[in-house]
Short mmCIF file of C-alpha atoms in Angstrom, two decimals:
data_model
loop_
_atom_site.label_atom_id
_atom_site.label_comp_id
_atom_site.label_asym_id
_atom_site.label_seq_id
_atom_site.Cartn_x
_atom_site.Cartn_y
_atom_site.Cartn_z
CA UNK A 10 -13.59 -2.21 25.90
CA UNK A 11 -15.50 -2.52 22.65
CA UNK A 12 -12.81 -4.75 21.20
CA UNK A 13 -12.60 -6.88 24.35
CA UNK A 14 -16.34 -7.41 24.61
CA UNK A 15 -16.43 -8.81 21.10
CA UNK A 16 -14.23 -11.79 22.04
CA UNK A 17 -17.01 -13.64 23.81
CA UNK A 18 -19.44 -13.34 20.90
CA UNK A 19 -19.84 -15.57 17.85
CA UNK A 20 -17.51 -14.47 15.12
CA UNK A 21 -15.39 -12.36 17.46
CA UNK A 22 -11.66 -11.97 17.15
CA UNK A 23 -9.25 -14.62 18.30
CA UNK A 24 -5.85 -13.56 19.50
CA UNK A 25 -3.12 -15.80 18.14
CA UNK A 26 -0.17 -13.61 18.95
CA UNK A 27 0.52 -10.59 21.10
CA UNK A 28 -0.29 -7.41 19.23
CA UNK A 29 2.72 -5.11 18.58
CA UNK A 30 1.43 -2.29 20.77
CA UNK A 31 4.39 0.11 20.36
CA UNK A 32 3.91 -0.01 16.59
CA UNK A 33 0.14 0.38 16.98
CA UNK A 34 0.56 3.37 19.31
CA UNK A 35 2.95 5.00 16.82
CA UNK A 36 0.49 4.52 13.95
CA UNK A 37 -2.40 5.90 16.00
CA UNK A 38 -0.34 8.97 16.91
CA UNK A 39 0.36 9.47 13.21
CA UNK A 40 -3.36 9.06 12.51
CA UNK A 41 -4.15 11.77 15.05
CA UNK A 42 -1.63 14.10 13.41
CA UNK A 43 -3.04 13.46 9.94
CA UNK A 44 -6.54 14.07 11.32
CA UNK A 45 -5.35 17.41 12.69
CA UNK A 46 -3.65 18.15 9.37
CA UNK A 47 -6.86 17.65 7.42
CA UNK A 48 -8.85 19.85 9.80
CA UNK A 49 -6.16 22.55 9.75
CA UNK A 50 -6.20 22.37 5.97
CA UNK A 51 -9.92 23.06 6.10
CA UNK A 52 -9.37 26.04 8.39
CA UNK A 53 -6.67 27.33 6.04
CA UNK A 54 -9.12 27.17 3.15
CA UNK A 55 -12.03 28.65 5.11
CA UNK A 56 -9.94 31.63 6.23
CA UNK A 57 -8.60 32.29 2.74
CA UNK A 58 -5.05 31.57 3.85
CA UNK A 59 -3.97 28.92 1.36
CA UNK A 60 -2.31 31.26 -1.15
CA UNK A 61 -0.43 33.39 1.36
CA UNK A 62 2.84 31.47 0.91
CA UNK A 63 3.80 31.85 -2.74
CA UNK A 64 6.82 29.54 -2.84
CA UNK A 65 7.64 26.05 -1.65
CA UNK A 66 10.93 25.17 -0.01
CA UNK A 67 10.81 21.83 1.84
CA UNK A 68 13.86 22.65 4.00
CA UNK A 69 14.15 26.42 4.41
CA UNK A 70 10.38 26.79 4.45
CA UNK A 71 10.25 25.52 8.02
CA UNK A 72 12.01 28.67 9.28
CA UNK A 73 9.40 31.30 10.22
CA UNK A 74 9.83 35.03 9.59
CA UNK A 75 11.92 36.28 12.51
CA UNK A 76 12.10 40.02 11.93
CA UNK A 77 10.06 42.91 10.61
CA UNK A 78 12.19 42.80 7.48
CA UNK A 79 11.30 39.14 6.92
CA UNK A 80 7.60 39.92 7.19
CA UNK A 81 7.84 42.86 4.81
CA UNK A 82 9.73 40.76 2.25
CA UNK A 83 7.10 37.99 2.38
CA UNK A 84 4.27 40.50 2.15
CA UNK A 85 5.89 42.11 -0.87
CA UNK A 86 6.13 38.70 -2.54
CA UNK A 87 2.43 38.09 -1.84
CA UNK A 88 1.53 41.48 -3.33
CA UNK A 89 2.90 40.37 -6.71
CA UNK A 90 0.29 37.62 -7.11
CA UNK A 91 -3.35 37.72 -8.30
CA UNK A 92 -4.99 37.11 -4.91
CA UNK A 93 -3.67 40.39 -3.56
CA UNK A 94 -4.34 42.33 -6.76
CA UNK A 95 -7.92 41.10 -7.25
CA UNK A 96 -9.17 40.02 -3.82
CA UNK A 97 -7.12 41.49 -0.97
CA UNK A 98 -6.09 44.90 -2.31
CA UNK A 99 -6.79 46.52 1.07
CA UNK A 100 -4.91 43.95 3.14
CA UNK A 101 -2.35 45.33 5.57
CA UNK A 102 0.77 43.66 6.88
CA UNK A 103 -1.12 42.78 10.07
CA UNK A 104 -3.83 41.02 8.07
CA UNK A 105 -1.22 39.21 6.01
CA UNK A 106 0.41 37.87 9.15
CA UNK A 107 -2.85 36.17 10.15
CA UNK A 108 -3.39 34.29 6.89
CA UNK A 109 0.32 33.51 6.57
CA UNK A 110 0.44 31.86 9.99
CA UNK A 111 -2.45 29.52 9.14
CA UNK A 112 -0.73 28.32 5.97
CA UNK A 113 2.66 28.19 7.70
CA UNK A 114 1.23 26.03 10.51
CA UNK A 115 -0.33 23.73 7.91
CA UNK A 116 2.99 23.24 6.13
CA UNK A 117 5.01 22.79 9.31
CA UNK A 118 2.54 20.19 10.57
CA UNK A 119 3.00 18.32 7.30
CA UNK A 120 6.76 18.20 7.82
CA UNK A 121 6.25 17.14 11.45
CA UNK A 122 4.06 14.24 10.33
CA UNK A 123 6.79 13.13 7.93
CA UNK A 124 9.34 13.20 10.74
CA UNK A 125 7.10 11.44 13.26
CA UNK A 126 6.39 8.72 10.72
CA UNK A 127 9.87 8.25 9.25
CA UNK A 128 12.08 8.21 12.36
CA UNK A 129 10.12 5.52 14.27
CA UNK A 130 9.74 3.56 11.02
CA UNK A 131 13.52 3.36 10.69
CA UNK A 132 13.90 2.47 14.36
CA UNK A 133 11.24 -0.27 14.33
CA UNK A 134 12.70 -1.66 11.12
CA UNK A 135 16.24 -1.68 12.51
CA UNK A 136 15.07 -3.30 15.77
CA UNK A 137 13.14 -5.93 13.80
CA UNK A 138 9.84 -4.96 15.38
CA UNK A 139 8.01 -5.08 12.05
CA UNK A 140 6.70 -8.23 10.44
CA UNK A 141 7.31 -8.89 6.78
CA UNK A 142 3.57 -8.59 6.16
CA UNK A 143 3.32 -5.02 7.44
CA UNK A 144 6.52 -3.56 5.97
CA UNK A 145 5.21 -3.01 2.40
CA UNK A 146 2.20 -1.12 3.75
CA UNK A 147 4.34 1.18 5.85
CA UNK A 148 6.61 1.91 2.91
CA UNK A 149 3.53 2.63 0.79
CA UNK A 150 2.25 5.05 3.43
CA UNK A 151 5.58 6.88 3.47
CA UNK A 152 5.58 7.22 -0.32
CA UNK A 153 1.97 8.43 -0.32
CA UNK A 154 2.87 11.02 2.30
CA UNK A 155 5.61 12.39 0.06
CA UNK A 156 3.24 12.50 -2.90
CA UNK A 157 0.73 14.36 -0.76
CA UNK A 158 3.25 17.12 -0.13
CA UNK A 159 3.91 17.47 -3.86
CA UNK A 160 0.19 17.44 -4.60
CA UNK A 161 -0.36 20.19 -2.04
CA UNK A 162 2.07 22.49 -3.84
CA UNK A 163 0.59 21.50 -7.21
CA UNK A 164 -2.78 22.59 -5.81
CA UNK A 165 -1.46 25.93 -4.54
CA UNK A 166 0.17 26.65 -7.91
CA UNK A 167 -3.26 26.61 -9.57
CA UNK A 168 -4.23 29.69 -7.57
CA UNK A 169 -1.06 31.69 -8.24
CA UNK A 170 -1.74 32.35 -11.92
CA UNK A 171 -4.44 34.49 -13.52
CA UNK A 172 -7.52 33.63 -11.40
CA UNK A 173 -6.72 33.66 -7.65
CA UNK A 174 -8.67 30.51 -6.87
CA UNK A 175 -7.40 27.00 -6.31
CA UNK A 176 -8.62 24.43 -8.82
CA UNK A 177 -11.46 22.40 -7.33
CA UNK A 178 -10.02 19.33 -9.03
CA UNK A 179 -6.62 19.72 -7.35
CA UNK A 180 -8.23 20.68 -4.04
CA UNK A 181 -10.39 17.55 -4.07
CA UNK A 182 -7.45 15.36 -5.09
CA UNK A 183 -5.40 16.80 -2.21
CA UNK A 184 -8.24 16.18 0.24
CA UNK A 185 -8.94 12.67 -1.02
CA UNK A 186 -5.30 11.61 -0.84
CA UNK A 187 -5.05 12.92 2.73
CA UNK A 188 -8.19 11.02 3.71
CA UNK A 189 -6.93 7.89 1.95
CA UNK A 190 -3.62 8.07 3.82
CA UNK A 191 -5.47 8.52 7.10
CA UNK A 192 -7.81 5.63 6.38
CA UNK A 193 -5.03 3.33 5.21
CA UNK A 194 -2.98 4.03 8.32
CA UNK A 195 -5.94 3.55 10.65
CA UNK A 196 -6.85 0.30 8.92
CA UNK A 197 -3.30 -1.04 9.32
CA UNK A 198 -3.36 -0.15 13.03
CA UNK A 199 -6.72 -1.86 13.53
CA UNK A 200 -5.52 -4.98 11.74
CA UNK A 201 -2.42 -5.09 13.94
CA UNK A 202 -4.61 -4.86 17.04
CA UNK A 203 -5.93 -8.32 16.25
CA UNK A 204 -2.50 -9.77 16.96
CA UNK A 205 -2.97 -12.27 14.14
CA UNK A 206 -0.16 -11.16 11.87
CA UNK A 207 -0.39 -14.31 9.77
CA UNK A 208 -3.67 -13.09 8.31
CA UNK A 209 -2.72 -9.43 8.16
CA UNK A 210 -4.52 -7.69 5.29
CA UNK A 211 -5.73 -11.05 3.94
CA UNK A 212 -8.60 -11.20 1.49
CA UNK A 213 -11.89 -11.66 3.29
CA UNK A 214 -15.48 -12.67 2.69
CA UNK A 215 -17.85 -10.15 4.22
CA UNK A 216 -20.99 -11.25 6.10
CA UNK A 217 -22.84 -8.26 4.66
CA UNK A 218 -22.40 -6.06 1.62
CA UNK A 219 -23.01 -2.94 3.71
CA UNK A 220 -19.57 -2.38 5.37
CA UNK A 221 -17.55 -2.09 2.13
CA UNK A 222 -20.35 -0.19 0.38
CA UNK A 223 -20.65 2.28 3.26
CA UNK A 224 -16.91 2.89 3.23
CA UNK A 225 -17.02 3.70 -0.48
CA UNK A 226 -20.07 5.95 -0.13
CA UNK A 227 -18.49 7.92 2.73
CA UNK A 228 -15.33 8.44 0.69
CA UNK A 229 -17.37 9.61 -2.31
CA UNK A 230 -19.25 12.08 -0.10
CA UNK A 231 -15.96 13.47 1.20
CA UNK A 232 -14.81 13.92 -2.40
CA UNK A 233 -18.12 15.64 -3.13
CA UNK A 234 -17.44 17.94 -0.18
CA UNK A 235 -14.11 18.82 -1.78
CA UNK A 236 -15.94 20.05 -4.87
CA UNK A 237 -18.41 21.95 -2.67
CA UNK A 238 -15.47 23.70 -1.03
CA UNK A 239 -13.57 24.28 -4.25
CA UNK A 240 -16.52 25.93 -6.02
CA UNK A 241 -17.90 27.72 -2.92
CA UNK A 242 -21.14 25.82 -3.47
CA UNK A 243 -21.95 26.07 0.23
CA UNK A 244 -22.53 29.80 -0.12
CA UNK A 245 -25.61 29.41 -2.32
CA UNK A 246 -29.03 27.92 -1.58
CA UNK A 247 -28.63 28.43 2.16
CA UNK A 248 -32.00 26.90 3.03
CA UNK A 249 -33.05 23.44 4.15
CA UNK A 250 -34.62 21.04 3.28
CA UNK A 251 -35.55 22.99 0.14
CA UNK A 252 -33.15 24.88 -2.09
CA UNK A 253 -34.54 28.42 -2.07
CA UNK A 254 -38.08 27.06 -2.19
CA UNK A 255 -37.37 24.28 -4.70
CA UNK A 256 -36.74 20.60 -4.13
CA UNK A 257 -34.97 20.34 -7.48
CA UNK A 258 -33.39 23.71 -8.29
CA UNK A 259 -33.20 25.32 -11.70
CA UNK A 260 -29.87 25.26 -13.47
CA UNK A 261 -28.81 21.72 -12.59
CA UNK A 262 -27.65 21.16 -16.17
CA UNK A 263 -26.56 24.65 -17.15
CA UNK A 264 -23.11 23.51 -18.28
CA UNK A 265 -22.34 21.64 -21.50
CA UNK A 266 -21.51 18.83 -21.80
CA UNK A 267 -23.93 17.81 -19.05
CA UNK A 268 -21.49 15.62 -17.14
CA UNK A 269 -19.39 18.72 -16.48
CA UNK A 270 -22.11 19.99 -14.12
CA UNK A 271 -21.10 17.37 -11.56
CA UNK A 272 -17.68 18.98 -11.20
CA UNK A 273 -18.06 22.64 -12.16
CA UNK A 274 -21.66 23.77 -11.58
CA UNK A 275 -22.09 24.88 -7.93
CA UNK A 276 -25.84 24.24 -8.08
CA UNK A 277 -25.38 20.64 -9.19
CA UNK A 278 -22.48 20.09 -6.81
CA UNK A 279 -24.49 21.17 -3.77
CA UNK A 280 -27.54 19.20 -4.92
CA UNK A 281 -25.44 16.05 -5.36
CA UNK A 282 -23.84 16.52 -1.93
CA UNK A 283 -27.28 16.73 -0.34
CA UNK A 284 -28.53 13.64 -2.18
CA UNK A 285 -25.46 11.64 -1.21
CA UNK A 286 -25.97 12.63 2.43
CA UNK A 287 -29.58 11.43 2.30
CA UNK A 288 -28.40 8.17 0.77
CA UNK A 289 -25.83 7.67 3.51
CA UNK A 290 -28.40 8.20 6.28
CA UNK A 291 -30.64 5.56 4.70
CA UNK A 292 -27.77 3.11 4.23
CA UNK A 293 -26.33 3.37 7.75
CA UNK A 294 -29.81 2.96 9.23
CA UNK A 295 -30.48 -0.11 7.08
CA UNK A 296 -27.04 -1.47 7.96
CA UNK A 297 -27.78 -1.23 11.69
CA UNK A 298 -31.14 -2.98 11.34
CA UNK A 299 -29.86 -5.76 9.08
CA UNK A 300 -26.80 -6.54 11.21
CA UNK A 301 -28.97 -6.75 14.34
CA UNK A 302 -31.48 -9.06 12.65
CA UNK A 303 -28.65 -11.25 11.35
CA UNK A 304 -27.30 -11.68 14.87
CA UNK A 305 -23.92 -10.16 14.03
CA UNK A 306 -23.49 -8.75 17.52
CA UNK A 307 -19.75 -8.22 17.18
CA UNK A 308 -20.39 -5.62 14.46
CA UNK A 309 -23.06 -3.65 16.31
CA UNK A 310 -20.72 -1.36 18.32
CA UNK A 311 -19.16 -0.05 15.11
CA UNK A 312 -22.53 0.10 13.34
CA UNK A 313 -24.06 2.05 16.24
CA UNK A 314 -21.17 4.49 16.33
CA UNK A 315 -21.37 5.02 12.58
CA UNK A 316 -25.10 5.73 12.73
CA UNK A 317 -24.72 8.25 15.55
CA UNK A 318 -21.83 10.03 13.84
CA UNK A 319 -23.65 10.21 10.49
CA UNK A 320 -26.70 11.80 12.13
CA UNK A 321 -24.48 14.25 14.01
CA UNK A 322 -22.53 15.06 10.85
CA UNK A 323 -25.76 15.67 8.93
CA UNK A 324 -26.87 18.10 11.64
CA UNK A 325 -23.56 19.97 11.51
CA UNK A 326 -23.77 20.07 7.71
CA UNK A 327 -27.24 21.60 7.81
CA UNK A 328 -26.13 24.21 10.35
CA UNK A 329 -23.07 25.00 8.24
CA UNK A 330 -25.24 25.52 5.17
CA UNK A 331 -27.85 27.65 6.92
CA UNK A 332 -25.16 29.95 8.35
CA UNK A 333 -23.29 30.25 5.01
CA UNK A 334 -20.21 28.27 6.04
CA UNK A 335 -18.66 30.18 8.95
CA UNK A 336 -15.12 28.87 9.56
CA UNK A 337 -15.85 27.22 12.95
CA UNK A 338 -18.80 25.24 11.59
CA UNK A 339 -16.96 24.47 8.36
CA UNK A 340 -14.02 23.07 10.32
CA UNK A 341 -16.37 21.02 12.51
CA UNK A 342 -18.02 19.62 9.39
CA UNK A 343 -14.65 18.59 7.98
CA UNK A 344 -13.64 16.98 11.27
CA UNK A 345 -17.01 15.24 11.41
CA UNK A 346 -16.44 13.78 7.96
CA UNK A 347 -13.19 12.19 9.15
CA UNK A 348 -14.90 10.81 12.24
CA UNK A 349 -17.60 9.21 10.07
CA UNK A 350 -14.88 7.81 7.82
CA UNK A 351 -13.07 6.40 10.86
CA UNK A 352 -16.20 4.63 12.04
CA UNK A 353 -16.80 3.25 8.54
CA UNK A 354 -13.24 1.88 8.49
CA UNK A 355 -13.71 0.30 11.91
CA UNK A 356 -16.92 -1.41 10.76
CA UNK A 357 -15.27 -2.52 7.52
CA UNK A 358 -12.22 -3.88 9.32
CA UNK A 359 -14.26 -5.80 11.91
CA UNK A 360 -16.51 -7.28 9.26
CA UNK A 361 -13.47 -8.84 7.56
CA UNK A 362 -12.89 -11.14 10.52
CA UNK A 363 -16.38 -12.30 11.46
CA UNK A 364 -16.11 -16.04 11.88
CA UNK A 365 -12.30 -15.95 11.80
#
């Protein structure tokens, strides 16, 4: 309904050709699966399950342990690595099964996404249901999906040697690539909904600087959240709006060189994440006011949704911090970040076609 209502307004979309709805539906299903994948990845991290599978086999790895002997063999493999020796010395086979199943589900879902994307892609291509304009983007998405799988294993490898903790750099890269794939796919689907394939992904002049800026800021905040997760920065300074009684905490520049604090100092990382969140609240509020005053009515549904989701996400983030990142709240916060990102993409995509 939101898309339909925009057609009667100045600057609304004009339909020049029937939208390829089977292709759009397929892409949206893939988006939903990637969304679930990102959230499940967050749950895997929050439950300490990410290092429970100590090898990577793209084909045989899809077969689950089927017998007691299989479970005992996998548990024995896990016992040879630092996480068991230094963190989970008291873990039993029953406990191992729990963390293993989270990581196993995460990997199987990744393979399922690859299958759900690749098979229809081949079919649509063979049936000539894809325009020449969209084909390169779909191929790019497929390649990025493969790279994401490799990056995931590269991330896990960082926690299997010496210190049983995944590198925050690799974790954030893995998160950011997943979010980028999700956003790219959603953007392609939204562009196809216009039905104007002649102008698909064309360069555009934006009626306001806010939509592209907001999209960038949201992505940067998600990356910042990756560093918060990777350094466990959410487990310190569990007060709000102050940080243990201080507005600017001590130790912001404890690391040398100073720029390293942004990526490796948990105090600085949490402080930056808070400041970026404040900035986003200000920007989305200003965006809503400015678009309304400019009479850009066709952009207001997306702007309103973005504002509501940002305020909701901020509330979830505060609750997550105050309760020291319990897995349910942490997973909700990660899902909320993707919802905010989705709304930012919708606003960005609509703003490209104002006046078209």
